[in-house]
Coordinates of C-alpha atoms and ligand atoms in Angstrom, one line a residue:
X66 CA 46.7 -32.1 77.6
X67 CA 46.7 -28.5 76.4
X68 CA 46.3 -25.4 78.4
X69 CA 43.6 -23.9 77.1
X70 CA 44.8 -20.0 78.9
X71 CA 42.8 -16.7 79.4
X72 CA 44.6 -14.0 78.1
X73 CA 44.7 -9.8 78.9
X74 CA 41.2 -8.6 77.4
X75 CA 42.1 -5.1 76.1
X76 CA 45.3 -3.2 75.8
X77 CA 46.4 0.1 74.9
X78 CA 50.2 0.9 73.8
X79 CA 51.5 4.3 72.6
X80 CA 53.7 7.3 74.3
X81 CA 50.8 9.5 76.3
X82 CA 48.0 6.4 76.0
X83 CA 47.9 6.8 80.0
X84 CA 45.7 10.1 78.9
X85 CA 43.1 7.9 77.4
X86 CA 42.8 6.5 81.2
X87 CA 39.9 8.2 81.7
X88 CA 37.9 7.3 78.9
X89 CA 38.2 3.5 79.6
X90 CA 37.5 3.3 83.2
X91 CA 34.4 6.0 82.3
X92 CA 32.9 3.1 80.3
X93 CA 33.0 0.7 83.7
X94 CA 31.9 3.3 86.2
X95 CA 28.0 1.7 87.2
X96 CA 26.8 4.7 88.2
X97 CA 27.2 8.4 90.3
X98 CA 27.4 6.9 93.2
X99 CA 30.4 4.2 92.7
X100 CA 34.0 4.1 92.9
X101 CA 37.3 2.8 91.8
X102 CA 40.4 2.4 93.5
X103 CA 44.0 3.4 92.1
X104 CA 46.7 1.1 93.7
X105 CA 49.5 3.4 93.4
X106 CA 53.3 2.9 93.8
X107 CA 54.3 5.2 96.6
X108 CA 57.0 6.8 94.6
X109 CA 54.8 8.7 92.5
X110 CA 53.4 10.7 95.4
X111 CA 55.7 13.5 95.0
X112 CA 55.7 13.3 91.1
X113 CA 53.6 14.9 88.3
X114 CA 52.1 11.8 87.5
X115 CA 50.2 12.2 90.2
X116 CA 47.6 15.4 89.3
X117 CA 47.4 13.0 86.0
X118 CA 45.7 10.4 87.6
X119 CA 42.3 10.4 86.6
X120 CA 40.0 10.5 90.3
X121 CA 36.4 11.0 89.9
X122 CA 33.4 11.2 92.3
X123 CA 34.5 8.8 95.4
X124 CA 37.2 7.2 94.3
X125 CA 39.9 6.3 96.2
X126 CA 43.8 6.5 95.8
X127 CA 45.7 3.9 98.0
X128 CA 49.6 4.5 97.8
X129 CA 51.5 1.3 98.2
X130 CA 55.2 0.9 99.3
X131 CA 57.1 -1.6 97.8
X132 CA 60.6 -1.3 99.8
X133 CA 59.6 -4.8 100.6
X134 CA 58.3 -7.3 97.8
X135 CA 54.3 -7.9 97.9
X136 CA 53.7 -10.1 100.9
X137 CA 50.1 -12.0 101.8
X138 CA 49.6 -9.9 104.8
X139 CA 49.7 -6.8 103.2
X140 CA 47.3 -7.7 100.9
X141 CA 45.1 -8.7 103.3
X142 CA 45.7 -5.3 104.9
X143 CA 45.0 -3.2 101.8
X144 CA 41.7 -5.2 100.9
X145 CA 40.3 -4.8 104.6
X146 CA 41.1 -0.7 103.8
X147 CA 39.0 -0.6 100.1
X148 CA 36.2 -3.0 102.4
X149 CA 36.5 -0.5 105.1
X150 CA 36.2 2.6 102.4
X151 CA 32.8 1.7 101.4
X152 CA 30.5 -1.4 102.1
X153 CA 30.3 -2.5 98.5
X154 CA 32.8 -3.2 95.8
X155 CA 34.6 -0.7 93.9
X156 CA 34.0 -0.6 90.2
X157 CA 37.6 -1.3 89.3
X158 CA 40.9 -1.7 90.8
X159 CA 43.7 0.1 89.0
X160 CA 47.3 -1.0 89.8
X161 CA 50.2 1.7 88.8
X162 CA 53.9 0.9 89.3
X163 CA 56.6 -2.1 89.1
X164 CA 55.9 -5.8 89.2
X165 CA 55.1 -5.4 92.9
X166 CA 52.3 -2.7 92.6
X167 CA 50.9 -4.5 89.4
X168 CA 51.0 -7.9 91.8
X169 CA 49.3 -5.9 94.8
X170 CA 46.5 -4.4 92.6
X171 CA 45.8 -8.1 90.9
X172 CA 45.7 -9.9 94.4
X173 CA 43.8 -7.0 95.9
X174 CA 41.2 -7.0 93.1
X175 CA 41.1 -11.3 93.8
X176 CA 41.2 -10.6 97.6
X177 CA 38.2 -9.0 97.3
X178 CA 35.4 -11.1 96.1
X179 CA 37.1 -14.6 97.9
X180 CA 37.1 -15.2 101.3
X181 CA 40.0 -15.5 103.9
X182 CA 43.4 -14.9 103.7
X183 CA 45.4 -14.2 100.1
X184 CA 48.0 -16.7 101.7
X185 CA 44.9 -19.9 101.5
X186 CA 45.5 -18.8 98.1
X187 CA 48.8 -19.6 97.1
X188 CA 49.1 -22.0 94.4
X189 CA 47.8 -23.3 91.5
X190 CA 44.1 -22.5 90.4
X191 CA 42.9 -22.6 94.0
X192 CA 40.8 -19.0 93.7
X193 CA 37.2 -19.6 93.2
X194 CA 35.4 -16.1 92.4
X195 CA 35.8 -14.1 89.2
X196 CA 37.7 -10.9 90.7
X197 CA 36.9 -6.9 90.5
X198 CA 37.2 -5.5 86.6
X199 CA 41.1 -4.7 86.9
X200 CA 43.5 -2.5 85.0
X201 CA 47.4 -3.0 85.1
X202 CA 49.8 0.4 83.9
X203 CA 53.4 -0.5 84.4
X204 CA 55.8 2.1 85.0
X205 CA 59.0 -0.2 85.0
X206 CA 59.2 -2.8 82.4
X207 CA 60.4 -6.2 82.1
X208 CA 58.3 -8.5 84.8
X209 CA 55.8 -9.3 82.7
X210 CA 53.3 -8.7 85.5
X211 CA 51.2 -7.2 83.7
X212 CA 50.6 -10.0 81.3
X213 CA 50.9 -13.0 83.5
X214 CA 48.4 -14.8 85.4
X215 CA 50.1 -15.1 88.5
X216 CA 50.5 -12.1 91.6
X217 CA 53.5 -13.2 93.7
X218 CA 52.9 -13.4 96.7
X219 CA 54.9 -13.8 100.2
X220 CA 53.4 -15.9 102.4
X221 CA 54.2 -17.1 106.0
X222 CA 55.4 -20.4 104.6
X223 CA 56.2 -19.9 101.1
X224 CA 56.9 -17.6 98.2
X225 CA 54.4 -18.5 95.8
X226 CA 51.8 -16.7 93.3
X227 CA 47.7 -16.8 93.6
X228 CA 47.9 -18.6 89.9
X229 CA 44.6 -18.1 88.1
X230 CA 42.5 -17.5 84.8
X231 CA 40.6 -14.5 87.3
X232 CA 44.3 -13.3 88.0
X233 CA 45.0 -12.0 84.3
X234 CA 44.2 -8.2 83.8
X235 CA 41.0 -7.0 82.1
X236 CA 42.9 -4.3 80.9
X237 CA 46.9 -2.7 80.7
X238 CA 47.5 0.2 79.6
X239 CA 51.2 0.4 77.9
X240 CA 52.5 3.7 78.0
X241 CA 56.7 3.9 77.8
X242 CA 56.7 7.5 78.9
X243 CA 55.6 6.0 82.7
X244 CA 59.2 4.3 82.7
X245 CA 60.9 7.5 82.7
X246 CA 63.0 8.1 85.6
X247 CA 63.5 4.7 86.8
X248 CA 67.0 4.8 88.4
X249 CA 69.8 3.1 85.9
X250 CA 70.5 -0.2 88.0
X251 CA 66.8 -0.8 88.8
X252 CA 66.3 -0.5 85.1
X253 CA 68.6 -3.2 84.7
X254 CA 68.0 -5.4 86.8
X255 CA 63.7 -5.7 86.1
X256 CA 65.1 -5.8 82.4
X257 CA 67.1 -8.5 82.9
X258 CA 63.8 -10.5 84.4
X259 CA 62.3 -10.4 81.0
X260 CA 65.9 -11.3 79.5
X261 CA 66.1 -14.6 81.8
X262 CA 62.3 -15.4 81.6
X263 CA 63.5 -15.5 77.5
X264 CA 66.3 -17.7 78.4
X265 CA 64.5 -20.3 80.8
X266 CA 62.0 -20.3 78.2
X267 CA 64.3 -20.9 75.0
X268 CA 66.2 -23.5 76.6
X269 CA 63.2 -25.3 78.3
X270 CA 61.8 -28.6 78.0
X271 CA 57.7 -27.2 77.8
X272 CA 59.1 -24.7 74.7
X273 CA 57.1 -24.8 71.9
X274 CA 56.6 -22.8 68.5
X275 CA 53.8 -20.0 70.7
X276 CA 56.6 -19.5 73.1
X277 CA 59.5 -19.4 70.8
X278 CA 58.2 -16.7 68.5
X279 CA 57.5 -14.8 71.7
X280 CA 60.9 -15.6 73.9
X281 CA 62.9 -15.1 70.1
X282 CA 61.7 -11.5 70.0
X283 CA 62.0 -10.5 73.4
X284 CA 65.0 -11.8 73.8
X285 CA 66.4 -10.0 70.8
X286 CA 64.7 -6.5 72.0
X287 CA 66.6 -6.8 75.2
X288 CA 70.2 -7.3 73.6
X289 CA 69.3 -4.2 71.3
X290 CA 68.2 -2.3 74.4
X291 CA 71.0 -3.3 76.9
X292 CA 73.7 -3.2 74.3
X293 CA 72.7 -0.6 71.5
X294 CA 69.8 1.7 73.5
X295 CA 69.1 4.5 71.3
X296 CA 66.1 6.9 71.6
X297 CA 63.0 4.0 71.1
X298 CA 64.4 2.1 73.9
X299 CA 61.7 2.5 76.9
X300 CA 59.2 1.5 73.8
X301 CA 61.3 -1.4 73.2
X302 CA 61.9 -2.7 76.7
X303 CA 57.9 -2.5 77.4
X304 CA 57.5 -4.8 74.4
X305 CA 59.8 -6.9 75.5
X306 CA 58.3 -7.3 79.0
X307 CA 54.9 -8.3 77.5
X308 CA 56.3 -10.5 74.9
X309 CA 58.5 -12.3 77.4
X310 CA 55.4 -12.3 79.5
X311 CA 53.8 -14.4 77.0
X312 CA 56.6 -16.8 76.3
X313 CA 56.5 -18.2 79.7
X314 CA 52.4 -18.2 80.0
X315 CA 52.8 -20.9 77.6
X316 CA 55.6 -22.3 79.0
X317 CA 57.9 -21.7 81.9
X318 CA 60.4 -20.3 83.8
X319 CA 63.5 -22.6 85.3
X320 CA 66.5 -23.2 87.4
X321 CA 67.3 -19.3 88.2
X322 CA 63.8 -18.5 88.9
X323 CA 63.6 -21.8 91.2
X324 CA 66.7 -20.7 93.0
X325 CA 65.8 -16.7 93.0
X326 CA 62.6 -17.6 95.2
X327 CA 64.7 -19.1 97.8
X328 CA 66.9 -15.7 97.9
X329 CA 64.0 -13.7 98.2
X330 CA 61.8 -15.7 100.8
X331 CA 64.8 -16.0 103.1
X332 CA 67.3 -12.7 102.5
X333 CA 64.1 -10.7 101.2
X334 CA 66.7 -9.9 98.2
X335 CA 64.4 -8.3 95.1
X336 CA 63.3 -10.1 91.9
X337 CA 65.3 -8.7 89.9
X338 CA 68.2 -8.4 91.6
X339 CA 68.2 -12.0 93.0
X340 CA 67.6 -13.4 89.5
X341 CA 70.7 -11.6 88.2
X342 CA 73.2 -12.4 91.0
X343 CA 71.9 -16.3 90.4
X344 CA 71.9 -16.0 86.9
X345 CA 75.5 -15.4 86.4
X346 CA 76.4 -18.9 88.1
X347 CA 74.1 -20.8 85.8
X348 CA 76.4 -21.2 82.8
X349 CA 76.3 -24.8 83.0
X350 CA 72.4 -24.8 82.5
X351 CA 72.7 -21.5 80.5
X352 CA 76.0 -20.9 78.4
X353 CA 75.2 -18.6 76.1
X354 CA 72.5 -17.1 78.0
X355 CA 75.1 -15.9 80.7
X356 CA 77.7 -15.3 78.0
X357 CA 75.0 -12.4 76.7
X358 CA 74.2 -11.3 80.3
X359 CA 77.7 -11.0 81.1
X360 CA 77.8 -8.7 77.8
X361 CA 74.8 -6.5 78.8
X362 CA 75.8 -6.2 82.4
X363 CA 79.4 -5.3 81.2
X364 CA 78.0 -2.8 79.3
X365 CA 75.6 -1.1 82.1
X366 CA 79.0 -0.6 84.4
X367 CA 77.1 -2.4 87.1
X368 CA 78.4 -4.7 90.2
X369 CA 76.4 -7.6 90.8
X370 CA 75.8 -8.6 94.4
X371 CA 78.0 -10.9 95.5
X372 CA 78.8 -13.2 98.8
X373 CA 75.2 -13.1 99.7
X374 CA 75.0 -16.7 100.8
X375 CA 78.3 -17.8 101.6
X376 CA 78.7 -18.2 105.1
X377 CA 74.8 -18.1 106.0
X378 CA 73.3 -20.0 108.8
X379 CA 72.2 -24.1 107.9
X380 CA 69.0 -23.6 109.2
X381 CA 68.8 -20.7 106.7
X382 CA 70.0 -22.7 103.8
X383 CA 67.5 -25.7 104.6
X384 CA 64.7 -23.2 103.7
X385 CA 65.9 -21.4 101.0
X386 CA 66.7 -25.1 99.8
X387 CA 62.6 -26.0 100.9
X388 CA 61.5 -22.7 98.7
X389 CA 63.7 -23.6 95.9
X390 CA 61.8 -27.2 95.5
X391 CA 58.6 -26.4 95.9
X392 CA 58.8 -25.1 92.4
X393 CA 58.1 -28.4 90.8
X394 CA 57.1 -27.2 87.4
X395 CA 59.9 -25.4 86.7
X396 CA 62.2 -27.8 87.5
X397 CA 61.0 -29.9 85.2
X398 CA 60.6 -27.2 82.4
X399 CA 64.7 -26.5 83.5
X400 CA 65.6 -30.7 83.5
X401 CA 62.4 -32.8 82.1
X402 CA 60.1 -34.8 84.1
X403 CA 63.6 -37.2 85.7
X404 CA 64.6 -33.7 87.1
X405 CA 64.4 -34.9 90.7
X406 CA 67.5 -37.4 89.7
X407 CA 69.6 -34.9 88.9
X408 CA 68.4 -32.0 91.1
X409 CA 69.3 -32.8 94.8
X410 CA 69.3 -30.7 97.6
X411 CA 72.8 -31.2 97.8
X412 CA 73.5 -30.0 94.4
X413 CA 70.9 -26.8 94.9
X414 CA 73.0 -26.3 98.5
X415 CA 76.5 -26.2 96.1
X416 CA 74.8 -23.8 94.1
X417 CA 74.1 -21.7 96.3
X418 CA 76.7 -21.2 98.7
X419 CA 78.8 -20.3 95.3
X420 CA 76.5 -16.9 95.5
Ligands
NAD703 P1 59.2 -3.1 91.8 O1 57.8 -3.0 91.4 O2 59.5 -3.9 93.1 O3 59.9 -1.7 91.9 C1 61.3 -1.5 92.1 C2 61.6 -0.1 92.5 O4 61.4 0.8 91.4 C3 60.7 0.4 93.6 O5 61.5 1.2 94.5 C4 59.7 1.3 92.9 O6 59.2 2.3 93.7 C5 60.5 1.8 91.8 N1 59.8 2.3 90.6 C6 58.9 1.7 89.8 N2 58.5 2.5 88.8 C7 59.3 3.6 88.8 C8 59.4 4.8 88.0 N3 58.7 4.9 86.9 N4 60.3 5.8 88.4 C9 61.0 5.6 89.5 N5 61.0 4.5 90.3 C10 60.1 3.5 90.0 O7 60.1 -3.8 90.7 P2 59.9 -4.8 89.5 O8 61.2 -5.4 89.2 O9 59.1 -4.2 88.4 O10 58.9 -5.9 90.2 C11 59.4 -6.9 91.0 C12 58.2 -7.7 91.6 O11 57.5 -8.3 90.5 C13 58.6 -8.8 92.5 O12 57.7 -8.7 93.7 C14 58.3 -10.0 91.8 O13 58.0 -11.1 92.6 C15 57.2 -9.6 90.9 N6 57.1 -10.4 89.6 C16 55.8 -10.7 89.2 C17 55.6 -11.5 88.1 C18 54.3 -11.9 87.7 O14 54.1 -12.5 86.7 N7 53.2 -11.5 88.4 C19 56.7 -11.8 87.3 C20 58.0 -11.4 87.7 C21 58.2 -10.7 88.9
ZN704 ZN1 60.8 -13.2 86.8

């Protein structure tokens, strides 16, 4: 059976296309009296970014932290505060920032027009109700956030993503300029995301020709960017983040991802970061993926994070083990469908108290 997937409506790409902001959201605005609500990565609240933001009328800025990765009951928290702004719906929600803020806005914008918690929500195809009109700007590339239909989500039992057709933006807007100022290591480390979605893609059981031509391209962007640069790079790395993106909407991520979820859930260690210190102990599912890592990360001067698990409490381990296994489907992208035979916890226990 074929997925038969919902892709981003519209897109803008260009250096300055975030001026044209105002124009498209003018389009959506239903009348004087409506609103829309930027979802705004707290960061930019002391930057010039900020007087370029294009507030009308009633609309409402909501600055989001991100210190801590998107979890359920902040969503919940920031949809009760656009409900409590106004007793209607806002014409749009417009997420600006990393993966995080671009996962916020999408489950905010869900959140809204479905009952309950976003946590009720986490899984497969379990939302119900088209969401708000949403627009997705990142300013840090390489999640793929912005093309995915999936908002990440931290739950009280699980990490896991509010997976829909309703998820997928109405809208980005990809303007390289926004990446400026991204600290060096963070920069890596979001940019190596895109590199290992390439790599779990490429070297995956679900791969086929609509993902290969994708994962190829991004995967070659990132080597150019991470071990050539050069002054076309941010342009470059925000391709690569929506091209890598697409690879794994038609296919899927594998064993680091699986194993970077557990990280995160239970030592709240960041995507990016978690997927990189994994990564470099997957060389038997990945040699020459972590051969070109090694390169790249050689390259940025950068330590990776290590001894984060060794020594950590069983109980600890158990759950990071749980996390890791709920991921069935990429598991079985990483090993085919007999993946449970040769995926134990034991084996997933070895792996990780290596890290
Ligand atoms: P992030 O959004 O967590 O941001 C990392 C840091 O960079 C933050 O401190 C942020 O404030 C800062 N930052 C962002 N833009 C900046 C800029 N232009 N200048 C200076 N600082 C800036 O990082 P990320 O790696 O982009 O996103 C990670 C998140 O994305 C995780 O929560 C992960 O689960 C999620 N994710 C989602 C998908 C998806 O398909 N929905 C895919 C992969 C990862
Ligand atoms: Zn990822």
């Amino acid at each position: 059976m074929f997925r038969n997937f919902k892709l981003v409506s519209k897109m803008i790409f260009g250096r300055g296309c975030f001026s044209q902001l105002d124009g498209i959201l003018a389009e959506k605005r239903l009348n004087s009296d409506s609103f829309m609500v930027f979802v705004v990565d707290d960061v930019f609240q002391d930057k010039s970014l900020k007087e370029r933001i294009p507030v009308r009328g009633k609309d409402l800025i909501l600055w989001v932290n991100v210190d801590d990765e998107p979890k359920t009951m902040y969503v919940d928290k920031l949809t009760g505060n656009v409900k409590e702004y106004m007793d209607r719906l806002p014409d749009g929600i417009i997420g600006i920032g990393g993966g995080s803020t671009l996962d916020l806005a999408k489950a905010i914008s869900l959140m809204l027009t479905n009952p309950g918690s976003s946590a009720d929500y986490q899984g497969w195809d379990l939302i119900k109700n088209p969401a708000v009109y949403h627009v997705g700007i990142p300013t840090l590339s390489g999640t793929g956030a912005e093309v995915s239909r999936t908002t990440v989500l931290t739950g009280p039992e699980k990490k896991l993503g509010l997976n829909s057709d309703y998820t997928v933006y109405d809208q980005i807007v990809l303007d390289p300029e926004l990446t400026e100022g991204v600290p060096a290591d963070q920069r890596f480390y979001t940019g190596m995301d895109c590199y290992i979605h390439c790599v779990e893609s490429l070297n995956g059981t679900f791969l086929n020709a609509f993902s290969s031509a994708y994962g190829e391209k991004a995967n070659d962007l990132c080597l150019e960017v991470f071990l050539e640069g050069g002054p076309e790079s941010a342009d470059k790395l925000m391709m690569a983040s929506y091209f890598g993106g697409m690879s794994i909407a038609y296919s899927q991520v594998g064993v680091c991802h699986a194993l970077s979820y557990g990280l995160s859930f239970v030592l709240g260690i960041h995507h990016g970061v978690g997927n990189a210190a994994v990564f470099d102990y997957l060389e038997e599912f990945y040699p020459h993926g972590v051969n070109e890592f090694r390169q790249m990360l050689e390259k940025q001067d950068l330590e990776l994070p290590r001894n984060i698990v060794s020594g950590i409490e069983n109980d600890k381990l158990e759950k990071m083990v749980d996390v890791a296994l709920i991921l069935e489907p990429l598991w079985e992208n990483a090993l085919g469908p007999e993946w449970k035979k040769k995926m134990t916890r034991e084996r997933i226990k070895d792996l990780y108290l290596q890290m």
